[in-house]
CSV table of C-alpha atoms in Angstrom, one decimal:
chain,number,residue,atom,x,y,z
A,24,UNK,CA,0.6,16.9,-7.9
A,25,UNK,CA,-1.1,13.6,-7.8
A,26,UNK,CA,-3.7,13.2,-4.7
A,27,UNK,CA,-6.4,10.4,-3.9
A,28,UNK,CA,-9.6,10.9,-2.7
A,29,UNK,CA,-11.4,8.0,-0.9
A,30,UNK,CA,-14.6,10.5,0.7
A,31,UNK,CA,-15.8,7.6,2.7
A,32,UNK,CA,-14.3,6.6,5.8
A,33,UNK,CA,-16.6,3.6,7.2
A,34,UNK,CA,-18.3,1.7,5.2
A,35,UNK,CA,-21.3,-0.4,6.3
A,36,UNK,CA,-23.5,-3.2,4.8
A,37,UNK,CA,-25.3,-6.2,4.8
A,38,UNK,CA,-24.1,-9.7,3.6
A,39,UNK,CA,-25.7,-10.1,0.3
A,40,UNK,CA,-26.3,-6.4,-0.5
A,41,UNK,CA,-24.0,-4.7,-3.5
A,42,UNK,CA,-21.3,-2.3,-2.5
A,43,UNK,CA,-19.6,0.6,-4.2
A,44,UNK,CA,-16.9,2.3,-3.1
A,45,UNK,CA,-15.9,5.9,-4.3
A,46,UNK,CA,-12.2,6.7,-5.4
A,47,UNK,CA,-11.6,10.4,-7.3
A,48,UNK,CA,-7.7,10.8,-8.0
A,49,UNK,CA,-5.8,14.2,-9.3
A,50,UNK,CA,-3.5,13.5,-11.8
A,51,UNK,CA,-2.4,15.8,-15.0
A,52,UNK,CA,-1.9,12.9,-17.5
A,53,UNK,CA,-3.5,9.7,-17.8
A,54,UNK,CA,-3.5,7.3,-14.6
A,55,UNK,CA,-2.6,4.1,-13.8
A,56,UNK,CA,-5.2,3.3,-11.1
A,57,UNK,CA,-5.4,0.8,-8.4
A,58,UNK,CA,-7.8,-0.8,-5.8
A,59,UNK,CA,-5.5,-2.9,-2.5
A,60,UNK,CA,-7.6,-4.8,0.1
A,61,UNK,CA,-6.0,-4.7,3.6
A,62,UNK,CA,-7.5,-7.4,5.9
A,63,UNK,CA,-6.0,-6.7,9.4
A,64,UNK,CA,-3.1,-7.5,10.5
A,65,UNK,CA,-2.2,-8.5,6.6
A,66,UNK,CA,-0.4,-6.7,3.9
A,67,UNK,CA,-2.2,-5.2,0.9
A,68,UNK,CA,-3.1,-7.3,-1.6
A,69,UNK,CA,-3.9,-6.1,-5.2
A,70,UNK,CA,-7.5,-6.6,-6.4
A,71,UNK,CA,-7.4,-4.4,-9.7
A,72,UNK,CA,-5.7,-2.0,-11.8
A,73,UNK,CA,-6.7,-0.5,-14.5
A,74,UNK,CA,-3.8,1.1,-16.9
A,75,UNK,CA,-5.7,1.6,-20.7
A,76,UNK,CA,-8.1,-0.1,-23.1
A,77,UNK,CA,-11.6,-1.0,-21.7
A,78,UNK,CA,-12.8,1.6,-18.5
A,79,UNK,CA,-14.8,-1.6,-16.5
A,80,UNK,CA,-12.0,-3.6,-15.1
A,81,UNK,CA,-12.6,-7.1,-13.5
A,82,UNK,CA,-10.5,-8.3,-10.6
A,83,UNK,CA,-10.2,-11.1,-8.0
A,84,UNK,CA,-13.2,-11.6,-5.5
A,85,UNK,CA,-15.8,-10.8,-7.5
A,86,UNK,CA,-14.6,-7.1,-7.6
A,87,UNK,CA,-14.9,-4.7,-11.0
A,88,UNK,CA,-13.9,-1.2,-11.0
A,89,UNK,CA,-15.2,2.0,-13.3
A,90,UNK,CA,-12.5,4.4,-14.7
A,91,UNK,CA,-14.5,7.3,-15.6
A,92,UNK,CA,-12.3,10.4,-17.1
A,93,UNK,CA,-14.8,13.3,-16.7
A,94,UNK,CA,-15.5,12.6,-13.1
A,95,UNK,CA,-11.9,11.4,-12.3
A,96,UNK,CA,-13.1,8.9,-10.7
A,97,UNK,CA,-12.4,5.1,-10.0
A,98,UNK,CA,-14.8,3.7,-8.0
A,99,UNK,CA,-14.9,0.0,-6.9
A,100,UNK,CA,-18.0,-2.4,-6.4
A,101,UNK,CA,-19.4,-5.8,-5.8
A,102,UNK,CA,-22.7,-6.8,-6.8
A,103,UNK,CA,-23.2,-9.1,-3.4
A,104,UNK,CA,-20.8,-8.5,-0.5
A,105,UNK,CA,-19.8,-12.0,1.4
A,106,UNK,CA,-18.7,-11.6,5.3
A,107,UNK,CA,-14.9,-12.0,4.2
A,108,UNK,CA,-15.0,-8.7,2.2
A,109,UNK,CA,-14.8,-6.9,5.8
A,110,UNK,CA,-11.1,-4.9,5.2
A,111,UNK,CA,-9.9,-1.8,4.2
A,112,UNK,CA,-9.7,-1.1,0.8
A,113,UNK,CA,-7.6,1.4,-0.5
A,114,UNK,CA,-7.3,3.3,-4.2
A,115,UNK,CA,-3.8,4.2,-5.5
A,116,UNK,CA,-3.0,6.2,-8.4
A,117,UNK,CA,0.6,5.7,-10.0
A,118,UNK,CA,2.4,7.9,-12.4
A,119,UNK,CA,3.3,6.5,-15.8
A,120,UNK,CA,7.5,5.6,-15.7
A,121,UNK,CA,7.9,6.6,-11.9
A,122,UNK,CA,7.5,3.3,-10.2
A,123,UNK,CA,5.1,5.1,-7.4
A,124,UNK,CA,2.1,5.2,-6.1
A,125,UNK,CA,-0.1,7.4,-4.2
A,126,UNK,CA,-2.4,6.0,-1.9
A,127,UNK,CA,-5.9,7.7,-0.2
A,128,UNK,CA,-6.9,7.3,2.9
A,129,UNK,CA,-9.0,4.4,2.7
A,130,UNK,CA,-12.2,2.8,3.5
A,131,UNK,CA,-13.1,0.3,5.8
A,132,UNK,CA,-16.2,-2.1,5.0
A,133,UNK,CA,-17.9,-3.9,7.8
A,134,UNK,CA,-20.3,-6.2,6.6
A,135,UNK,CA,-23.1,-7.5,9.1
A,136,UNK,CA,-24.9,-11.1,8.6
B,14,UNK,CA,6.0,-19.6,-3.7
B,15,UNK,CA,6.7,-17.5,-0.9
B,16,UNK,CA,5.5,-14.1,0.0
B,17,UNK,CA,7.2,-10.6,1.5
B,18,UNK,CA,8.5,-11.2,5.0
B,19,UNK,CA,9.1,-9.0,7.2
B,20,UNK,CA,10.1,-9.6,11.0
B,21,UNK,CA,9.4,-8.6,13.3
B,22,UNK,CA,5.6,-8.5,12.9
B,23,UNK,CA,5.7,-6.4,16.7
B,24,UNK,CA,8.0,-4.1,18.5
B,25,UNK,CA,7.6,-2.0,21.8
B,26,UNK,CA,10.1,0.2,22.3
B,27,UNK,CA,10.9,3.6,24.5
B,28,UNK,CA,11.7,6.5,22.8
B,29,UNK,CA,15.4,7.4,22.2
B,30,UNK,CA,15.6,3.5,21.4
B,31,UNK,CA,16.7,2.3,18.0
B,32,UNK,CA,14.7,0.0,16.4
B,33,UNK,CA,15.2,-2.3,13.1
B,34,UNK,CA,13.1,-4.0,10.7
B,35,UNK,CA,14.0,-6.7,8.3
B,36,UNK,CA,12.4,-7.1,4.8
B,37,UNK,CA,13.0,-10.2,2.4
B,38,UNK,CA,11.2,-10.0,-0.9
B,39,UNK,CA,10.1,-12.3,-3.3
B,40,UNK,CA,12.6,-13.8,-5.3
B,41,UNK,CA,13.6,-12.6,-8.3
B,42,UNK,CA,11.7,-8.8,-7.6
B,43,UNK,CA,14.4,-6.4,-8.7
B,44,UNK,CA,12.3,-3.6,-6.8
B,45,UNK,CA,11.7,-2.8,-3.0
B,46,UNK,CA,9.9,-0.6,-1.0
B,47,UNK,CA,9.4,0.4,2.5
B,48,UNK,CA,6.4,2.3,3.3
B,49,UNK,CA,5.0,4.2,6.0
B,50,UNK,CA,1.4,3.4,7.3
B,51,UNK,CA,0.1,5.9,10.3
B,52,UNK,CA,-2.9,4.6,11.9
B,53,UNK,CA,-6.2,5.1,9.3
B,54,UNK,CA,-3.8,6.3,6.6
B,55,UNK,CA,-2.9,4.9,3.4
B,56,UNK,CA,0.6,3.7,3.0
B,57,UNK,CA,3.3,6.5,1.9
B,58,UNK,CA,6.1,6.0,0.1
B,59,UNK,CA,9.6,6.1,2.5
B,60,UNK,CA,12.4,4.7,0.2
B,61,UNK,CA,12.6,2.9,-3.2
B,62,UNK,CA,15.5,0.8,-4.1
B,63,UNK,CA,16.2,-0.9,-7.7
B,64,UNK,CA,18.2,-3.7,-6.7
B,65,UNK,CA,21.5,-2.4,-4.5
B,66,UNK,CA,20.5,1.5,-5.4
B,67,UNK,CA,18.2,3.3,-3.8
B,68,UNK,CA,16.7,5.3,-6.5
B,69,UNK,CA,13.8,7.1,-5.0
B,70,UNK,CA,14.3,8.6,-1.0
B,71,UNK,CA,13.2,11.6,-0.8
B,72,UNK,CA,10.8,10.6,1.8
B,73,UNK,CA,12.9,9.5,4.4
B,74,UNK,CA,13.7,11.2,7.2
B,75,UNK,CA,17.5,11.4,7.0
B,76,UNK,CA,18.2,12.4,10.5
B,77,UNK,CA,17.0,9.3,12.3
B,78,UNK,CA,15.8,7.0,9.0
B,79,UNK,CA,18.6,4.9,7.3
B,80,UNK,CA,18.1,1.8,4.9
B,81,UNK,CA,20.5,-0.4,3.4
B,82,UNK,CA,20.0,-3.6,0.3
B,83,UNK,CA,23.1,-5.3,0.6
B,84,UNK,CA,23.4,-7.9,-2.3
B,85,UNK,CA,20.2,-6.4,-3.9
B,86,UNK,CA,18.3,-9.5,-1.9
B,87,UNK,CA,17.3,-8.3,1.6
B,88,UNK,CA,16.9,-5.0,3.2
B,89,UNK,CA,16.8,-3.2,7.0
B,90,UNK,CA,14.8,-0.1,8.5
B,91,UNK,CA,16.6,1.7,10.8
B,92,UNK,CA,15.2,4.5,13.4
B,93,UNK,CA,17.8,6.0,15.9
B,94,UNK,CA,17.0,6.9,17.8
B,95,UNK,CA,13.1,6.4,17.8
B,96,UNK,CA,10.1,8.9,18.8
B,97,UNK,CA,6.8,9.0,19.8
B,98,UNK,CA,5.4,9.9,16.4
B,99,UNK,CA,7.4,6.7,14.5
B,100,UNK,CA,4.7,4.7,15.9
B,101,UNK,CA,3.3,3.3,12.6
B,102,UNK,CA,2.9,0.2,10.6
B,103,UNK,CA,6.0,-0.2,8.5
B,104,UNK,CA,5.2,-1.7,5.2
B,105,UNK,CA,7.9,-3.5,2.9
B,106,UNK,CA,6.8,-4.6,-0.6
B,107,UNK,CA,8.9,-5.7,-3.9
B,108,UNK,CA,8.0,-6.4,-7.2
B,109,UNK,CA,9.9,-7.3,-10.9
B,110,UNK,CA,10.4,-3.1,-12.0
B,111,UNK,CA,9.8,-2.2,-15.2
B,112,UNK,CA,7.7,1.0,-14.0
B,113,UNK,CA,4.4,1.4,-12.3
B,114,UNK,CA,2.6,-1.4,-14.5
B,115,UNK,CA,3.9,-4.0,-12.2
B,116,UNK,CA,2.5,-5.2,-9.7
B,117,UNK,CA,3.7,-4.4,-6.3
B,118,UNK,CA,3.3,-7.4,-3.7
B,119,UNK,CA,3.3,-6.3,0.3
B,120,UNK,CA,4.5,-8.4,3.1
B,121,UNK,CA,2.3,-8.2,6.3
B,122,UNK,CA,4.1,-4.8,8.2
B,123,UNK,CA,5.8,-4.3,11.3
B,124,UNK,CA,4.1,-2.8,13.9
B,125,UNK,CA,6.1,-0.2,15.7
B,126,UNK,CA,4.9,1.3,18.9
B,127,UNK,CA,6.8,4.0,21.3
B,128,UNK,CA,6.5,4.4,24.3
């Protein structure tokens, strides 16, 4: 069965200073992999996915992610971290031709000045 | 262009209440979704629909969960009657199908809380 891992709860760092977050999924086949941002009150909003091709994936905000088969991992970063990256960021893992995804438990950043 | 919205964005009710949330996606997204979000969990999967058919809802709690997408536009989350432990963030999202490449676009949640 497919499963997410996201091992860190909370999440804190200083404005300015790089940031990585740590995704590991479980999935039998290859995965189509996702990183959502959650600012409160607000809905998920998609920063990356990564589905084939090239394992460093860029996305919106300055975020890139690192598909990395042996580990089975996915893990997100940010070489400077701005105050308005304070959320909670979530990895998803879908399965190929079932329209779903599996969500971890996610992480939430605090960021101080 | 407009996003997912979903009213109300609060409810307090008692338990043994029914409660209802509304979800209006994007236009032209085929797709919906209702998820489940308990407090510092990811969201989970309740019901899928593919425009009036609900194709995927093995999730949801029969008993006091129902769901309808009249016209393959709009949808409604029911609970009846409502518990303690439905206290969650209800999350609606939609997208154009075609499989999990697509991207799936999330309106802000409903916040349910029983009392």
């Amino acid at each position: 069965a497919q499963s997410v891992t996201q091992p860190d709860i909370h999440i804190t760092v200083s404005e300015g200073a790089s940031l990585e977050l740590r995704c590991n999924y479980s999935y039998g086949a290859t995965p189509y992999l996702f990183w959502y941002v959650q600012s409160p009150g607000q809905g998920l909003q998609l920063l990356l996915k990564y589905f084939s091709g090239d394992t460093l994936v860029q996305g919106i905000k300055g975020f890139e992610a690192e598909f990395k088969r042996s580990q089975s991992s996915f893990n997100l970063r940010k070489p400077s971290v701005h105050w308005s990256d304070a959320a909670e960021y979530f990895c998803a893992v879908g399965a190929w031709g079932t329209d779903k995804l599996i969500f971890g438990t996610g992480t939430r950043l605090q960021v101080f000045p | 262009e407009a996003g997912v919205v979903q009213s109300p964005r609060y409810k307090i009710i008692e338990k043994k209440q029914p409660v209802a949330f509304w979800c209006n996606p994007i236009s032209g997204h085929n797709t919906l979704y209702w998820y489940l979000q308990n407090l510092g969990q990811g969201p989970e999967l309740l019901i899928r629909y593919e425009n009036e058919e609900a194709v995927d809802d093995s999730q949801l709690p029969k008993d006091r969960f129902s769901a309808e997408r009249l016209k393959g536009v709009d949808s409604t989350l029911k609970i009846q009657p409502a518990e303690l432990g439905d206290s969650a963030v209800y999350l609606c999202a939609s997208s154009t199908g075609q499989g999990t490449a697509n991207e799936q676009f999330f309106g802000p949640g409903t916040r349910l809380t029983v009392l």
